Coordinates of C-alpha atoms and ligand atoms in Angstrom, one line a residue:
M1 CA -20.0 25.3 -8.8
E2 CA -20.1 26.2 -5.2
N3 CA -23.0 23.9 -4.3
E4 CA -22.1 21.0 -6.4
V5 CA -21.7 17.9 -4.2
Q6 CA -18.0 17.4 -3.5
K7 CA -16.6 14.0 -4.2
K8 CA -15.0 12.3 -1.2
R9 CA -11.3 12.2 -1.3
I10 CA -8.9 9.2 -1.1
L11 CA -5.2 9.1 -0.4
S12 CA -3.0 6.1 -0.3
G13 CA 0.6 5.1 -1.0
I14 CA 3.2 2.4 -1.3
Q15 CA 6.8 2.5 -0.6
P16 CA 9.0 1.9 -3.7
S17 CA 11.5 0.0 -1.5
G18 CA 11.5 -3.0 -3.7
D19 CA 9.6 -4.8 -6.4
L20 CA 5.8 -4.6 -5.8
T21 CA 4.4 -7.8 -4.4
L22 CA 1.2 -9.8 -4.9
G23 CA 0.3 -8.6 -1.4
S24 CA 0.5 -4.9 -2.2
Y25 CA -1.5 -5.6 -5.4
L26 CA -4.3 -7.6 -3.7
G27 CA -4.3 -5.6 -0.5
A28 CA -4.1 -2.2 -2.1
I29 CA -3.6 -1.3 -5.8
K30 CA -6.2 -3.7 -7.2
N31 CA -8.9 -1.9 -5.2
W32 CA -7.7 1.6 -6.1
A33 CA -8.6 1.5 -9.8
A34 CA -12.3 0.8 -9.1
L35 CA -12.6 4.0 -7.0
A36 CA -11.6 6.6 -9.6
D37 CA -15.1 7.5 -10.7
E38 CA -16.7 7.8 -7.3
Y39 CA -13.8 9.5 -5.5
D40 CA -11.2 12.2 -5.9
C41 CA -8.1 10.0 -5.7
Y42 CA -4.5 10.8 -4.8
Y43 CA -1.9 7.9 -5.0
M44 CA 1.6 8.5 -3.9
L45 CA 4.9 6.7 -4.2
A46 CA 6.1 6.9 -0.6
D47 CA 9.8 7.3 -1.4
M48 CA 10.5 9.4 1.8
H49 CA 9.3 6.5 3.9
T50 CA 11.7 4.1 2.2
I51 CA 14.9 5.7 3.6
T52 CA 13.9 4.8 7.1
V53 CA 15.7 1.6 6.0
R54 CA 18.9 1.9 3.9
Q55 CA 18.3 1.9 0.2
V56 CA 20.7 1.6 -2.7
P57 CA 20.1 5.0 -4.4
A58 CA 20.1 3.8 -8.0
E59 CA 17.7 0.9 -7.0
L60 CA 15.4 3.3 -5.3
R61 CA 15.2 5.5 -8.4
R62 CA 14.5 2.4 -10.6
H63 CA 11.9 1.0 -8.2
T64 CA 10.2 4.4 -8.1
L65 CA 9.9 4.7 -11.9
T66 CA 8.8 1.1 -12.2
Q67 CA 6.1 1.7 -9.6
V68 CA 4.8 4.7 -11.5
A69 CA 4.4 2.5 -14.6
A70 CA 2.9 -0.4 -12.5
Y71 CA 0.3 2.0 -11.0
I72 CA -0.8 3.0 -14.5
A73 CA -0.7 -0.5 -15.8
S74 CA -2.9 -1.6 -12.9
G75 CA -5.6 0.6 -14.2
L76 CA -4.9 3.9 -12.5
D77 CA -5.6 6.3 -15.3
P78 CA -3.5 9.5 -14.7
E79 CA -6.3 11.6 -16.1
K80 CA -8.6 10.4 -13.4
N81 CA -6.2 9.9 -10.5
V82 CA -3.4 12.1 -9.2
L83 CA -0.2 10.0 -9.2
F84 CA 2.8 11.6 -7.6
V85 CA 6.1 11.0 -5.8
Q86 CA 6.1 12.0 -2.2
S87 CA 9.5 13.8 -2.2
H88 CA 8.3 16.0 -5.1
V89 CA 5.8 17.7 -2.8
P90 CA 7.8 19.4 0.0
A91 CA 4.6 19.9 2.1
H92 CA 4.9 16.3 3.3
A93 CA 8.2 17.0 5.0
Q94 CA 7.0 20.3 6.3
L95 CA 3.7 19.1 7.8
G96 CA 5.6 15.9 8.9
W97 CA 7.8 18.1 11.2
V98 CA 4.8 20.0 12.6
L99 CA 3.0 16.7 13.4
D100 CA 6.1 15.3 15.0
C101 CA 5.5 17.9 17.7
Y102 CA 2.0 16.7 18.2
T103 CA 2.7 13.0 18.4
M104 CA 3.6 11.4 21.7
F105 CA 6.6 9.1 22.3
G106 CA 4.4 6.6 24.1
E107 CA 2.0 6.2 21.1
L108 CA 4.9 5.8 18.6
S109 CA 6.4 3.1 20.9
R110 CA 3.3 1.0 20.6
M111 CA 3.4 0.8 16.8
T112 CA 3.7 -2.8 15.6
Q113 CA 5.5 -1.9 12.4
F114 CA 8.2 0.0 14.4
K115 CA 8.7 -3.0 16.7
D116 CA 8.9 -5.4 13.7
K117 CA 11.2 -3.2 11.6
S118 CA 13.5 -2.3 14.5
A119 CA 13.9 -6.0 15.2
K120 CA 14.7 -6.6 11.6
N121 CA 17.2 -3.7 11.3
A122 CA 18.7 -3.7 14.8
D123 CA 21.8 -1.9 13.6
N124 CA 19.8 1.1 12.2
I125 CA 17.0 2.0 14.5
N126 CA 16.9 5.6 13.4
A127 CA 14.6 8.4 14.5
G128 CA 12.8 8.4 11.1
L129 CA 11.8 4.8 11.6
F130 CA 10.3 5.8 15.0
T131 CA 8.5 8.9 13.7
Y132 CA 7.3 7.3 10.5
P133 CA 3.6 7.4 11.5
A134 CA 3.7 11.2 11.9
L135 CA 5.0 11.5 8.3
M136 CA 2.3 9.1 7.2
A137 CA -0.3 11.2 9.1
A138 CA 1.0 14.2 7.2
D139 CA 0.6 12.4 3.9
I140 CA -3.1 11.7 4.7
L141 CA -4.1 14.9 6.4
L142 CA -2.5 17.3 3.8
Y143 CA -5.2 16.1 1.4
Q144 CA -8.1 16.1 3.9
A145 CA -8.7 12.5 2.9
D146 CA -11.9 10.8 3.8
L147 CA -10.7 7.3 3.1
V148 CA -7.4 5.5 3.1
P149 CA -7.5 2.2 1.2
V150 CA -4.8 0.0 2.6
G151 CA -4.1 -3.6 3.7
G152 CA -4.8 -4.7 7.2
D153 CA -1.2 -4.1 8.4
Q154 CA -1.6 -0.3 8.0
K155 CA -4.8 0.0 10.0
Q156 CA -2.9 1.0 13.2
H157 CA -1.1 3.8 11.3
V158 CA -4.5 5.2 10.1
E159 CA -5.7 5.1 13.7
I160 CA -2.7 7.0 15.0
C161 CA -3.3 9.5 12.2
R162 CA -6.8 10.1 13.5
D163 CA -5.5 10.5 17.0
I164 CA -3.0 13.1 15.9
A165 CA -5.6 15.0 13.9
T166 CA -8.0 14.9 16.8
R167 CA -5.4 16.3 19.1
F168 CA -4.5 19.1 16.7
N169 CA -8.1 19.9 16.0
G170 CA -8.7 20.0 19.8
I171 CA -6.0 22.6 20.3
Y172 CA -6.5 24.8 17.2
G173 CA -10.1 24.2 16.1
D174 CA -11.2 22.2 13.0
T175 CA -8.2 21.9 10.8
F176 CA -8.0 18.3 9.6
K177 CA -10.6 15.9 8.4
L178 CA -10.6 12.6 10.2
P179 CA -9.8 9.7 7.7
D180 CA -11.2 6.2 7.8
P181 CA -9.2 3.2 6.8
Y182 CA -10.7 1.3 3.9
I183 CA -9.7 -2.4 4.1
P184 CA -10.7 -5.1 1.6
Q185 CA -12.9 -8.0 2.9
V186 CA -10.7 -10.6 1.1
G187 CA -7.0 -9.8 0.4
A188 CA -6.3 -7.6 3.4
R189 CA -3.6 -9.9 4.6
V190 CA -1.8 -12.0 2.0
M191 CA 0.6 -14.3 3.7
S192 CA 4.0 -15.7 2.7
L193 CA 3.8 -18.8 0.6
T194 CA 6.5 -20.6 2.6
S195 CA 5.6 -19.3 6.1
P196 CA 1.8 -18.6 6.1
E197 CA 1.9 -17.2 9.6
K198 CA 3.9 -14.2 8.3
K199 CA 2.7 -11.4 6.0
M200 CA 4.0 -11.6 2.4
S201 CA 6.5 -8.8 2.3
K202 CA 9.1 -7.4 -0.2
S203 CA 11.6 -7.4 2.6
D204 CA 11.2 -11.2 3.2
K205 CA 14.6 -12.9 3.2
D206 CA 13.1 -16.0 1.6
P207 CA 12.4 -15.2 -2.1
N208 CA 10.1 -18.2 -2.5
G209 CA 7.6 -16.8 0.1
C210 CA 6.9 -13.7 -2.0
V211 CA 5.4 -13.4 -5.4
Y212 CA 6.2 -10.2 -7.3
M213 CA 3.8 -8.4 -9.5
L214 CA 6.1 -8.2 -12.4
E215 CA 7.6 -11.7 -12.1
K216 CA 7.8 -14.1 -15.0
P217 CA 5.0 -16.7 -15.3
E218 CA 7.2 -19.7 -14.9
D219 CA 8.7 -18.3 -11.6
I220 CA 5.2 -17.6 -10.3
L221 CA 4.0 -21.1 -11.1
R222 CA 7.1 -22.6 -9.5
K223 CA 6.5 -20.6 -6.3
F224 CA 2.9 -21.7 -6.1
K225 CA 3.9 -25.3 -6.8
R226 CA 6.2 -25.2 -3.8
A227 CA 3.8 -23.3 -1.5
I228 CA 3.4 -24.8 2.0
T229 CA 0.0 -26.3 2.4
D230 CA -0.9 -27.9 5.7
S231 CA 0.2 -30.8 7.7
D232 CA -3.2 -31.7 9.1
T233 CA -4.6 -35.1 8.3
E234 CA -7.7 -33.7 6.6
R235 CA -6.2 -33.1 3.1
C236 CA -8.9 -31.1 1.7
V237 CA -9.3 -27.5 0.4
R238 CA -11.3 -25.8 3.1
F239 CA -11.1 -22.2 4.5
D240 CA -9.9 -22.3 8.1
R241 CA -7.3 -19.7 8.9
E242 CA -6.4 -21.1 12.3
N243 CA -6.0 -24.8 11.5
K244 CA -5.2 -24.5 7.8
P245 CA -3.3 -21.3 7.3
G246 CA -1.5 -22.3 4.2
V247 CA -4.5 -23.6 2.3
S248 CA -6.6 -20.6 3.5
N249 CA -4.0 -18.2 2.2
L250 CA -4.0 -19.9 -1.2
M251 CA -7.8 -19.9 -1.2
Q252 CA -7.8 -16.2 -0.4
I253 CA -5.5 -15.5 -3.3
Y254 CA -7.5 -17.7 -5.7
A255 CA -10.7 -16.0 -4.6
V256 CA -9.5 -12.5 -5.3
A257 CA -7.8 -13.5 -8.6
T258 CA -10.9 -15.3 -9.9
G259 CA -13.8 -13.6 -8.1
K260 CA -15.0 -17.0 -6.9
S261 CA -16.4 -17.5 -3.4
F262 CA -14.8 -19.8 -0.8
E263 CA -17.7 -22.1 -1.1
T264 CA -17.3 -22.4 -4.9
I265 CA -13.6 -23.1 -4.5
E266 CA -14.2 -25.8 -1.9
Q267 CA -16.6 -27.5 -4.3
E268 CA -14.3 -27.1 -7.3
F269 CA -11.4 -28.9 -5.5
A270 CA -13.4 -31.5 -3.5
G271 CA -11.7 -34.9 -4.1
H272 CA -8.6 -33.3 -5.7
G273 CA -5.1 -33.3 -4.2
Y274 CA -3.4 -30.1 -3.1
G275 CA -1.2 -30.4 -6.2
D276 CA -4.1 -29.6 -8.6
F277 CA -5.2 -26.8 -6.3
K278 CA -1.8 -25.1 -6.2
Q279 CA -1.4 -25.3 -9.9
A280 CA -4.8 -23.7 -10.4
V281 CA -4.0 -20.9 -8.0
G282 CA -0.6 -20.3 -9.7
E283 CA -2.3 -20.1 -13.1
S284 CA -5.0 -17.7 -11.9
V285 CA -2.3 -15.4 -10.5
V286 CA -0.3 -15.6 -13.8
E287 CA -3.4 -14.6 -15.8
L288 CA -4.2 -11.8 -13.3
L289 CA -0.8 -10.3 -13.5
R290 CA 0.1 -11.0 -17.2
P291 CA -1.5 -7.8 -18.7
I292 CA -0.1 -5.7 -15.9
R293 CA 3.4 -6.9 -16.5
E294 CA 3.2 -6.5 -20.2
E295 CA 1.8 -3.0 -19.9
T296 CA 4.4 -2.0 -17.3
E297 CA 7.1 -3.1 -19.6
R298 CA 5.6 -1.1 -22.5
L299 CA 5.3 2.0 -20.3
L300 CA 8.8 1.7 -19.0
A301 CA 10.1 2.1 -22.6
D302 CA 8.5 5.6 -22.7
K303 CA 10.3 7.5 -19.9
S304 CA 9.1 10.9 -21.1
Y305 CA 5.5 9.9 -20.7
L306 CA 6.1 8.6 -17.2
E307 CA 7.9 11.9 -16.4
S308 CA 5.0 13.9 -17.7
V309 CA 2.6 11.9 -15.4
Y310 CA 4.5 12.3 -12.2
R311 CA 5.3 16.0 -12.9
A312 CA 1.7 16.8 -13.5
G313 CA 0.7 14.8 -10.5
A314 CA 3.2 16.7 -8.2
E315 CA 1.7 20.0 -9.4
K316 CA -1.9 19.0 -8.6
A317 CA -0.9 17.4 -5.3
A318 CA 1.2 20.4 -4.2
Y319 CA -1.7 22.7 -4.8
V320 CA -4.0 20.8 -2.5
A321 CA -1.3 20.0 0.1
N322 CA -0.1 23.7 0.3
R323 CA -3.6 24.9 1.2
T324 CA -3.6 22.6 4.2
L325 CA 0.0 23.4 5.1
N326 CA -0.7 27.2 5.0
K327 CA -3.7 26.8 7.3
V328 CA -1.6 24.8 9.8
Y329 CA 1.4 27.2 9.7
K330 CA -1.0 30.1 10.5
K331 CA -2.7 28.2 13.3
V332 CA 0.5 27.2 15.1
G333 CA 1.7 30.9 14.9
F334 CA 4.5 30.9 12.3
L335 CA 5.0 34.4 11.0
P336 CA 3.8 34.6 7.4
R337 CA 6.6 35.3 4.9
Ligands
TYM401 P1 3.7 -0.7 2.1 O1 4.5 -0.1 1.1 O2 4.4 -1.6 3.1 O3 2.5 -1.5 1.5 C1 1.7 -0.9 0.5 C2 0.2 -1.3 0.6 O4 0.1 -2.7 0.4 C3 -0.5 -3.4 1.5 N1 0.1 -4.7 1.7 C4 -0.5 -5.8 1.9 N2 -1.8 -6.1 1.9 C5 -2.2 -7.4 2.0 N3 -1.3 -8.4 2.2 C6 0.0 -8.1 2.2 N4 0.9 -9.1 2.4 C7 0.5 -6.8 2.0 N5 1.7 -6.2 2.0 C8 1.5 -4.9 1.8 C9 -0.3 -2.4 2.7 O5 -1.2 -2.6 3.7 C10 -0.3 -1.1 2.0 O6 -1.7 -0.7 1.8 N6 3.2 3.1 5.4 C11 2.7 2.5 4.1 C12 2.9 3.4 2.9 C13 2.3 4.8 3.2 C14 1.0 5.1 3.2 C15 0.9 6.5 3.4 C16 -0.2 4.4 3.0 C17 3.0 5.9 3.4 N7 2.1 7.0 3.5 C18 -0.3 7.2 3.5 C19 -1.4 5.1 3.1 C20 -1.5 6.4 3.3 C21 3.5 1.2 3.8 O7 4.6 1.0 4.3 O8 2.9 0.4 2.9

């Protein structure tokens, strides 16, 4: 109906560049499932972004399919959420190019992720790595998204997306909706278990710093057992990011996994050693992830179902994306075919 109140729209995505981590789960996916009733949700597998860093082709395909299964297993019902693979919707590349031409060299040079990734991949600082934020802006703007649920590390990319949209709208009149980042209060920045000053990341060279969503319980428990706590003399469980980064990171993980407040956690472990605390955090993560792992494994055995999900998703996504792309092509003056 014309005058029915339109649901607000959400778009987000994760790169299938490796196995999903506890960071991507707590910072992003976990929050997505709860939004399905209230919002019109589009969740992408950002495969085009992954090739800014070299991928092994067969691994990329495997990670992409596994990630489709993991999205569903994490509670994203494909009937209620549009789940799709970025490269299946050509409008992303098409709008990405247009937005490249409305994104400034200076603003791209300031992106923290570009600086980090070019330091880590010094032998492959390619143009795609540099213009990555313009493609990400296309991902968001194609869907006229109101909200972009991401972890704290992606905030800068949502901000540049707003700047690009504002610039384009200023030249051609209202074309794009300006999106807002939607960042969780707790879980926005899950840190490495071995170097708590660094973000937990699938590209981390130290496998003990990162917990994967589909990892076996015994491996998860072992990693938490070995997690770095803090070297301060006050050996107690207390939230203090600055002076107790290791303990605070574990508290954050435990809080999101159990729903307990920091205060409750401090009371629970008053008078206990760090060993008990780490064991409890590990167990809570195992229980949080167990049903997701089991369901992902079950879904992976049914490839034709997964295919039907991402095919239907691409069709729905392309319909919305092409409407925006056509509007943009007209505005910039491309001759209609
Ligand atoms: P990516 O694939 O690096 O991460 C996926 C999502 O997980 C969040 N995240 C974390 N949150 C908390 N703690 C961590 N340690 C942690 N690690 C990852 C990220 O903030 C992100 O929300 N550029 C994006 C993918 C992308 C995208 C988009 C996102 C492409 N197009 C459009 C939103 C909208 C990226 O590299 O995320």
